[in-house]
C-alpha positions as a LaTeX table, in Angstrom:
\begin{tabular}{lrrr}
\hline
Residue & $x$ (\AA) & $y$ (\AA) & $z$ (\AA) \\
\hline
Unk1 & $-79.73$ & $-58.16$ & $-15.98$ \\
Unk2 & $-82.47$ & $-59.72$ & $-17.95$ \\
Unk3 & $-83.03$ & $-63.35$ & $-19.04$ \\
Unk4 & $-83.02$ & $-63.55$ & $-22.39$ \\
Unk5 & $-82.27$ & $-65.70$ & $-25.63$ \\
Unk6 & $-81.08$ & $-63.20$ & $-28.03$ \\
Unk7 & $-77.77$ & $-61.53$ & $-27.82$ \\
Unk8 & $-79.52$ & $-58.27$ & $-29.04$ \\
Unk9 & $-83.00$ & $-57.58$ & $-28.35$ \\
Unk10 & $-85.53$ & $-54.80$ & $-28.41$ \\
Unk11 & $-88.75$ & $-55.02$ & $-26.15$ \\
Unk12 & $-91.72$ & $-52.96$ & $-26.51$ \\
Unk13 & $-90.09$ & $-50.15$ & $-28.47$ \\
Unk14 & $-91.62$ & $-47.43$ & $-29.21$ \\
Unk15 & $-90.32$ & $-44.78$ & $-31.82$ \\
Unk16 & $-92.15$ & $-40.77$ & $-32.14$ \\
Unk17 & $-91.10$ & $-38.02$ & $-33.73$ \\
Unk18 & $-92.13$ & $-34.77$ & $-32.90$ \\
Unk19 & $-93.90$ & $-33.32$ & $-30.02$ \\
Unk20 & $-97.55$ & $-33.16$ & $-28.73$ \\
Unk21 & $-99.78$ & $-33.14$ & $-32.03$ \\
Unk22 & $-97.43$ & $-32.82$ & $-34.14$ \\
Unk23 & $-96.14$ & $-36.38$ & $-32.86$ \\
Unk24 & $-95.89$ & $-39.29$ & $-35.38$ \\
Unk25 & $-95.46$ & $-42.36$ & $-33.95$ \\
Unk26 & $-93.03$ & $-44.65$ & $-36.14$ \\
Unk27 & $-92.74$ & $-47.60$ & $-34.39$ \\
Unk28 & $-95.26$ & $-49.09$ & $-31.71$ \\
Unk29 & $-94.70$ & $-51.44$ & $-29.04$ \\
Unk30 & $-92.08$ & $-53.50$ & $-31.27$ \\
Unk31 & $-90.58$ & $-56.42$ & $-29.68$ \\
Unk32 & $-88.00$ & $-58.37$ & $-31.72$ \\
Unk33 & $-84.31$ & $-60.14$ & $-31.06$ \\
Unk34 & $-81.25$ & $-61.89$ & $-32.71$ \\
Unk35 & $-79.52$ & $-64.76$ & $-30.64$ \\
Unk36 & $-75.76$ & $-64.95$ & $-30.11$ \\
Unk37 & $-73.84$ & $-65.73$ & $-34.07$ \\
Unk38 & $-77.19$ & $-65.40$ & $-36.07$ \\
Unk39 & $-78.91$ & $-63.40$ & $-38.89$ \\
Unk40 & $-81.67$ & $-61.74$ & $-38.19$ \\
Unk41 & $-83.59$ & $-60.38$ & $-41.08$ \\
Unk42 & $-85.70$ & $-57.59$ & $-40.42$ \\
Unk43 & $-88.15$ & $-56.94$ & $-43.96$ \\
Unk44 & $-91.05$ & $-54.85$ & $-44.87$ \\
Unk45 & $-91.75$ & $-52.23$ & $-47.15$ \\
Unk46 & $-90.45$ & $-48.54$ & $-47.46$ \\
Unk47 & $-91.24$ & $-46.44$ & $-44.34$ \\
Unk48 & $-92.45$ & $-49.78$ & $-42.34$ \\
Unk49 & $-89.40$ & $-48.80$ & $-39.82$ \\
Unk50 & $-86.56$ & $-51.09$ & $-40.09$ \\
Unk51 & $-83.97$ & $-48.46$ & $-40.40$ \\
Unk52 & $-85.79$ & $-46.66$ & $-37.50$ \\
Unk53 & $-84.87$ & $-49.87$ & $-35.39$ \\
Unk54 & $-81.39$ & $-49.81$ & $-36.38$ \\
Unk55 & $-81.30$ & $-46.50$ & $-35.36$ \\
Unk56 & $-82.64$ & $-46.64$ & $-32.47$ \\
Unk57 & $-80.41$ & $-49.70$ & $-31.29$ \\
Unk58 & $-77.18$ & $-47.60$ & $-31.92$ \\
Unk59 & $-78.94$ & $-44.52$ & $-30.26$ \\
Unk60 & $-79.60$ & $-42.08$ & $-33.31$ \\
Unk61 & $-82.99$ & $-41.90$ & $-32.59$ \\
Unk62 & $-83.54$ & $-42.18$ & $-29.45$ \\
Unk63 & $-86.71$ & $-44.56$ & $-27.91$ \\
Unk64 & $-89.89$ & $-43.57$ & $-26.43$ \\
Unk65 & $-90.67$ & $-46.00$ & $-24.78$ \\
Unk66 & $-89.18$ & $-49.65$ & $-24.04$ \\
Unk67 & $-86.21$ & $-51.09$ & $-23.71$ \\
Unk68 & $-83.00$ & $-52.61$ & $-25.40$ \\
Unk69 & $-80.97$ & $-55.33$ & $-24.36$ \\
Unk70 & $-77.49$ & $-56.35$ & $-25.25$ \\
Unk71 & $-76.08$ & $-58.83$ & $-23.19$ \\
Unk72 & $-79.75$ & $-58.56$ & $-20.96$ \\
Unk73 & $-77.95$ & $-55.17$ & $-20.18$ \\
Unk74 & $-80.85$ & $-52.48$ & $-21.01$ \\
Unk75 & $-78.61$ & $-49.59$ & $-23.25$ \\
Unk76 & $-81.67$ & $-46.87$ & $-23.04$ \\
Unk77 & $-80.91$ & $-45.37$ & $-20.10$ \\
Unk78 & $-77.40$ & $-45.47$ & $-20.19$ \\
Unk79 & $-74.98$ & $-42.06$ & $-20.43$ \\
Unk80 & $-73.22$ & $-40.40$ & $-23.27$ \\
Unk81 & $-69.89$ & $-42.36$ & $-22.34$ \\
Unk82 & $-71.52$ & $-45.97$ & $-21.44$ \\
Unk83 & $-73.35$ & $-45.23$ & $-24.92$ \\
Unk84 & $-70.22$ & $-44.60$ & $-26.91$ \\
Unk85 & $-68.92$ & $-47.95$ & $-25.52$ \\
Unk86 & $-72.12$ & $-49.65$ & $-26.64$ \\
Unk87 & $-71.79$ & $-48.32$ & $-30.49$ \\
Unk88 & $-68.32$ & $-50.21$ & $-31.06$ \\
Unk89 & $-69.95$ & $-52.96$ & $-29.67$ \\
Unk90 & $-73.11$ & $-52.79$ & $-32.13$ \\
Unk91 & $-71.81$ & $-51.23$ & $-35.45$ \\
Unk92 & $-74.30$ & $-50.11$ & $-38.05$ \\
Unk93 & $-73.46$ & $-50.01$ & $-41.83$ \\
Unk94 & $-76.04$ & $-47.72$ & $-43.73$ \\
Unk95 & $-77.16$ & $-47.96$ & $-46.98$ \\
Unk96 & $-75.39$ & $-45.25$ & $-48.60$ \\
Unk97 & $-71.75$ & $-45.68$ & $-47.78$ \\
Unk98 & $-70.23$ & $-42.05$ & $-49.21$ \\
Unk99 & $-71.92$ & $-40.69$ & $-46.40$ \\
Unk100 & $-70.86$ & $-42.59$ & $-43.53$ \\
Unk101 & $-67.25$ & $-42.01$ & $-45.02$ \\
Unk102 & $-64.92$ & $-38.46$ & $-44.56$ \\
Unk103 & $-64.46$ & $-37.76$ & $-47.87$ \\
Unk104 & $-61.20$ & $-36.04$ & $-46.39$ \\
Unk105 & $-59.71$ & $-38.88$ & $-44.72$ \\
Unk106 & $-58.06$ & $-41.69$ & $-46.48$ \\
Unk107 & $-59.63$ & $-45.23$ & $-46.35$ \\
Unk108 & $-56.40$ & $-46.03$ & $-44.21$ \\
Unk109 & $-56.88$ & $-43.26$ & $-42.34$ \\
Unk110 & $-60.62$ & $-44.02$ & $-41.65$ \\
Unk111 & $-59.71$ & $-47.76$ & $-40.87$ \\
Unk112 & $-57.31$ & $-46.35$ & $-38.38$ \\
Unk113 & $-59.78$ & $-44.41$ & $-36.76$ \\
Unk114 & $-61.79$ & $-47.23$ & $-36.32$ \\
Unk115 & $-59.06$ & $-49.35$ & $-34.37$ \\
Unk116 & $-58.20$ & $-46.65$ & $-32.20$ \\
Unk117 & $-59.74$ & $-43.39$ & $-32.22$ \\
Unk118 & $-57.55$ & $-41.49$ & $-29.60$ \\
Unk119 & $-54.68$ & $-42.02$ & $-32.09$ \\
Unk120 & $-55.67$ & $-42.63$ & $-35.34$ \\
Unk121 & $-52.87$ & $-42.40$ & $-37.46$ \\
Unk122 & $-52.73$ & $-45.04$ & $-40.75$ \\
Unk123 & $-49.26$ & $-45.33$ & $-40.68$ \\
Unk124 & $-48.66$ & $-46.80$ & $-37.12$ \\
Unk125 & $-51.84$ & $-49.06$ & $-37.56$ \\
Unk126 & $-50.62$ & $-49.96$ & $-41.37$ \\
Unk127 & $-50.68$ & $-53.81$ & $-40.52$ \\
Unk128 & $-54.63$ & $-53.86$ & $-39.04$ \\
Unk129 & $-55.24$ & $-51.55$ & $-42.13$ \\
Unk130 & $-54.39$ & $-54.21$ & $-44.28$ \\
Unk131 & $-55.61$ & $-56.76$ & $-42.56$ \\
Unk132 & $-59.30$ & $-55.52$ & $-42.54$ \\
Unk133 & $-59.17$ & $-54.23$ & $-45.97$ \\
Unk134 & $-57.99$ & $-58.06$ & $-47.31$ \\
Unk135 & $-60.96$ & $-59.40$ & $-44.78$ \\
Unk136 & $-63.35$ & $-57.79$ & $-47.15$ \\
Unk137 & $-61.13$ & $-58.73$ & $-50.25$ \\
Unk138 & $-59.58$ & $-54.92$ & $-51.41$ \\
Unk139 & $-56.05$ & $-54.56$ & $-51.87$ \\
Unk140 & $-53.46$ & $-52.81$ & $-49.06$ \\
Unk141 & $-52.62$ & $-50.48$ & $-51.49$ \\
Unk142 & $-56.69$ & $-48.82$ & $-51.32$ \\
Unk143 & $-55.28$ & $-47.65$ & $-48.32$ \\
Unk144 & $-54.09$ & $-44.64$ & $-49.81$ \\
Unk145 & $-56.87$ & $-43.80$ & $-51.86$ \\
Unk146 & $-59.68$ & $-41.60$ & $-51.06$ \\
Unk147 & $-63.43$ & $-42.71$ & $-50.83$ \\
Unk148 & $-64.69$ & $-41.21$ & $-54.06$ \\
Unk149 & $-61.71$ & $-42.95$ & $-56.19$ \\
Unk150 & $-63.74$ & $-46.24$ & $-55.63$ \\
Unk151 & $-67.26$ & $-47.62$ & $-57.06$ \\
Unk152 & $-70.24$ & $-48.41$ & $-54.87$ \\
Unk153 & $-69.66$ & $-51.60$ & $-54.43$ \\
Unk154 & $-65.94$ & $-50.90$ & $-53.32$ \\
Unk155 & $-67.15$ & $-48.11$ & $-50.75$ \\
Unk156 & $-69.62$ & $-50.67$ & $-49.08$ \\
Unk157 & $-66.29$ & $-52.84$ & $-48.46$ \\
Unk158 & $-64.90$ & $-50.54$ & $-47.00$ \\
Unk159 & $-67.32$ & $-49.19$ & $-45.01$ \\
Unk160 & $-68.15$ & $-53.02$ & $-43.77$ \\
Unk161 & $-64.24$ & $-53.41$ & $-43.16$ \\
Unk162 & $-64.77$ & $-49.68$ & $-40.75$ \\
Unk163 & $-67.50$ & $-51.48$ & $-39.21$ \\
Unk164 & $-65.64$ & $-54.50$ & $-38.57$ \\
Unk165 & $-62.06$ & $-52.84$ & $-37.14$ \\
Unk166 & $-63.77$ & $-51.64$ & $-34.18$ \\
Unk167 & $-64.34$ & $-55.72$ & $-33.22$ \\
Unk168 & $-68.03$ & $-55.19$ & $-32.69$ \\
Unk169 & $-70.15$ & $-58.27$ & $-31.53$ \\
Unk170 & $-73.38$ & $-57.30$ & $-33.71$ \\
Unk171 & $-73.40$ & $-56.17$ & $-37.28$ \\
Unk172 & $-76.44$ & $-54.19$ & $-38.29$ \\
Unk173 & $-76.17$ & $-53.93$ & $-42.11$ \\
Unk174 & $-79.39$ & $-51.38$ & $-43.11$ \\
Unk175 & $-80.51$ & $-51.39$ & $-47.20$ \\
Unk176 & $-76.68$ & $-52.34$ & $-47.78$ \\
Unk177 & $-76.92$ & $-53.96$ & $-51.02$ \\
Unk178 & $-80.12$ & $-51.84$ & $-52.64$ \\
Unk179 & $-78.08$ & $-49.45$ & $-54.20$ \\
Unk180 & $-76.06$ & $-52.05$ & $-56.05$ \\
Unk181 & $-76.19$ & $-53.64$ & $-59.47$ \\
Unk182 & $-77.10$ & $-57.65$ & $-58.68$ \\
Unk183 & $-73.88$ & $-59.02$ & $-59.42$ \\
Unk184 & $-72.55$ & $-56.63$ & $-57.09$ \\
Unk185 & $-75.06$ & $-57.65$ & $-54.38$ \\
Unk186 & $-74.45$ & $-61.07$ & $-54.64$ \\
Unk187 & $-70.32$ & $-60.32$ & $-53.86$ \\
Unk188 & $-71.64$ & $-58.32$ & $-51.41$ \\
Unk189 & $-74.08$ & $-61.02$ & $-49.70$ \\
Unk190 & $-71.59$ & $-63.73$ & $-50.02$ \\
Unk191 & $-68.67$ & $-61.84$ & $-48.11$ \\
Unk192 & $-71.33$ & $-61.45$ & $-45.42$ \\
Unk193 & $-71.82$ & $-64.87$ & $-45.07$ \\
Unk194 & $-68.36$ & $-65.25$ & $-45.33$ \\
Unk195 & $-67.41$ & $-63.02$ & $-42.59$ \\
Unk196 & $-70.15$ & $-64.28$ & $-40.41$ \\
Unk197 & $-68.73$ & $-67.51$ & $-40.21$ \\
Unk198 & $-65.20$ & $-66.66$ & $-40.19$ \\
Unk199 & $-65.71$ & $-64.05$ & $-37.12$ \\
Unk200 & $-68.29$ & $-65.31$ & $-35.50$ \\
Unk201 & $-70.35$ & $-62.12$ & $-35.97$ \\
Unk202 & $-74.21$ & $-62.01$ & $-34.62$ \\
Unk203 & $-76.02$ & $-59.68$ & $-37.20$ \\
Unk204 & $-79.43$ & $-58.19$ & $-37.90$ \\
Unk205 & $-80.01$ & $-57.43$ & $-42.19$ \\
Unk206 & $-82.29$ & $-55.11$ & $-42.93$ \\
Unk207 & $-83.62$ & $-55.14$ & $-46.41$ \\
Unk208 & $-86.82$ & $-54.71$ & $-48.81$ \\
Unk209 & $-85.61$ & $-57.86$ & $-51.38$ \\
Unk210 & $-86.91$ & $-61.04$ & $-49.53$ \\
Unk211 & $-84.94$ & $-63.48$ & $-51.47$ \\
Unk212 & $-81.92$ & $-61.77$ & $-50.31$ \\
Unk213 & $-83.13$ & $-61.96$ & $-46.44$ \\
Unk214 & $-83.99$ & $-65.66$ & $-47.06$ \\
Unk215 & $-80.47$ & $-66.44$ & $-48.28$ \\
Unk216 & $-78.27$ & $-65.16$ & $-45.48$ \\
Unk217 & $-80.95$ & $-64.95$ & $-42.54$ \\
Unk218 & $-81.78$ & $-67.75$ & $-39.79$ \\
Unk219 & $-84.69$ & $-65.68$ & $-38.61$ \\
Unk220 & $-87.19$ & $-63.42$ & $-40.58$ \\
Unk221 & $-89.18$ & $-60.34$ & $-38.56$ \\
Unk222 & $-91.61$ & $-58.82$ & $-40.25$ \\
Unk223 & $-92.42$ & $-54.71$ & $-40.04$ \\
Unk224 & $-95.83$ & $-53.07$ & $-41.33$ \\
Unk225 & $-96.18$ & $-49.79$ & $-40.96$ \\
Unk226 & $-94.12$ & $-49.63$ & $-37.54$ \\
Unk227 & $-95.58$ & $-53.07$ & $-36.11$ \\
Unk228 & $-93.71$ & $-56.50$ & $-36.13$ \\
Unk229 & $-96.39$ & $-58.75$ & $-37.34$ \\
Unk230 & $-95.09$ & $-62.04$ & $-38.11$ \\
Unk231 & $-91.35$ & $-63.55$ & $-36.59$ \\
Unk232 & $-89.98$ & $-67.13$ & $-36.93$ \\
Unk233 & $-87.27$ & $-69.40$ & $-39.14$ \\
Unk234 & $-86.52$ & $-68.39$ & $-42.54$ \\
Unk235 & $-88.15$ & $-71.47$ & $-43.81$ \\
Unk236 & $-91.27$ & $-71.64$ & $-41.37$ \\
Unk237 & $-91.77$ & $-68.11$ & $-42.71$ \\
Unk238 & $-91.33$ & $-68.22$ & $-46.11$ \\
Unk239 & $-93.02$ & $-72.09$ & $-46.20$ \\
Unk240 & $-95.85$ & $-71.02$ & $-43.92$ \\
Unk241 & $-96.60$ & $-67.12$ & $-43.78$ \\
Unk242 & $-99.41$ & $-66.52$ & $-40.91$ \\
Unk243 & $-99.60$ & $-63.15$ & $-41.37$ \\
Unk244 & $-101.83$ & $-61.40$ & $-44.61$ \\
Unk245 & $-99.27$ & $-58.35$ & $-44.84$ \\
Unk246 & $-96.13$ & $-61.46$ & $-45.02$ \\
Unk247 & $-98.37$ & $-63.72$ & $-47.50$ \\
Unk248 & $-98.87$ & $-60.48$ & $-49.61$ \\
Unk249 & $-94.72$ & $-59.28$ & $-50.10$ \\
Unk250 & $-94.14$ & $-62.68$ & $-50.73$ \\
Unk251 & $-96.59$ & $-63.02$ & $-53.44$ \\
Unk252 & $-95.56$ & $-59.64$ & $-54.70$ \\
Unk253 & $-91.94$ & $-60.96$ & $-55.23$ \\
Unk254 & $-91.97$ & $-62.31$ & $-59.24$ \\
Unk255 & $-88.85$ & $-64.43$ & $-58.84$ \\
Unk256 & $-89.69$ & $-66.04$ & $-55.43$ \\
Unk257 & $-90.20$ & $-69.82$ & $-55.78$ \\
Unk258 & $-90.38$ & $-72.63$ & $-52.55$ \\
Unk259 & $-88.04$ & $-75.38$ & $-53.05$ \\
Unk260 & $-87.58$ & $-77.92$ & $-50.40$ \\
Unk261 & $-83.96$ & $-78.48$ & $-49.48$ \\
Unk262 & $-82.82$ & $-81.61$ & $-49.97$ \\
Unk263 & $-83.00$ & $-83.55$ & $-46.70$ \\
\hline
\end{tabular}
């Protein structure tokens, strides 16, 4: 085991795809964390590597070189079993929820899965069913319903209330809210926060819209072009940028104002 202060924590990672020449390195030497019941929000353009991150955390892509810790316990070199016990502990919600969804399975039925995958049947796990789908504020009765019956905003709901019937201890939610009209977002945002609070949940947010990360993050890590450049508080960050690449998304964000919290 490893000392460490974040619950979740990547050291040194290192992200290539390909072989030989072909190789393109996507992330490079990235070291990063989120401590125990935080938000860590991970920003930076399109194709800086946040999703690669996320990715690499739950094991879809798989790392190069480096390590990451959950726990201090390092996950890269574990097996195919230890690593299917790590992804209910770290659950990733992705950006486009349709996909991560069967579209031949029922949202009950998908729940169910999610609570216990050896026997996943709806009906004898009706009551969890319900429970998670009123956690993220949908009605028992969606249950029944098939993923393409809802809107967008509905189907990231449910896929957060998927996420959230395996009992995982980290969140990752990637580009979650950037398909989604703003009022939407903001519903989406504040059951979040909501559930963050209410479960205790340690999460990482990935996301391009800086006011959004600034709202529901304690910490702020900056990506540019597969390199973490700036990390700190949300309001050390946003108050104080150090890095050029962080002074220039903030000043490229029309709405973004400073105001001091009231002390």
């Amino acid at each position: 085991m490893t000392s460490s202060p974040y619950k979740l924590a990547v050291e040194e990672l290192t992200v290539a795809f390909g072989h030989g020449g072909r190789a393109r390195t996507v992330l490079r030497g990235v070291s990063t964390g989120v401590r125990n019941g935080q938000t860590l929000g991970l920003v930076g353009e399109s194709g800086s590597g946040k999703s690669t991150v996320a990715k690499a955390i739950v094991g879809t892509h798989p790392a190069r070189t480096g390590r990451i810790l959950l726990d201090g316990e390092d996950l890269t070199g574990l097996g195919r079993k230890e690593r299917a016990a790590v992804r209910r502990r770290v659950q990733l919600v992705s950006q486009d929820p349709y996909a991560s969804l069967n579209p031949r399975m029922t949202v009950g039925e998908a729940i169910a899965e999610a609570v216990d995958p050896l026997r996943a049947d709806a009906r004898k796990h009706a009551a969890a069913v319900e429970r998670w789908l009123g956690t993220v504020a949908l009605d028992g009765s969606a249950a029944d319903r098939y993923p393409h019956e809802f809107s967008g905003g509905q189907r990231q709901r449910i896929a957060v209330a998927r996420a959230l019937a395996v009992e995982p201890e980290v969140l990752i939610a990637d580009e979650i809210t950037s398909a989604l009209d703003a009022s939407v977002q903001a519903e989406v945002i504040n059951l979040l926060e909501e559930l963050r609070r209410s479960l205790s949940l340690t999460m990482i947010f990935i996301s391009h819209d800086l006011a959004v990360v600034r709202h529901v993050s304690d910490e702020v890590a900056v990506l540019c072009q597969g390199e973490l450049v700036e990390q700190g508080p949300v309001r050390d960050v946003y108050h104080a940028p150090q890095h050029p690449y962080t002074r220039r998304l903030l000043a490229s964000v029309p709405t973004f104002e400073e105001k001091e919290e009231a002390a």
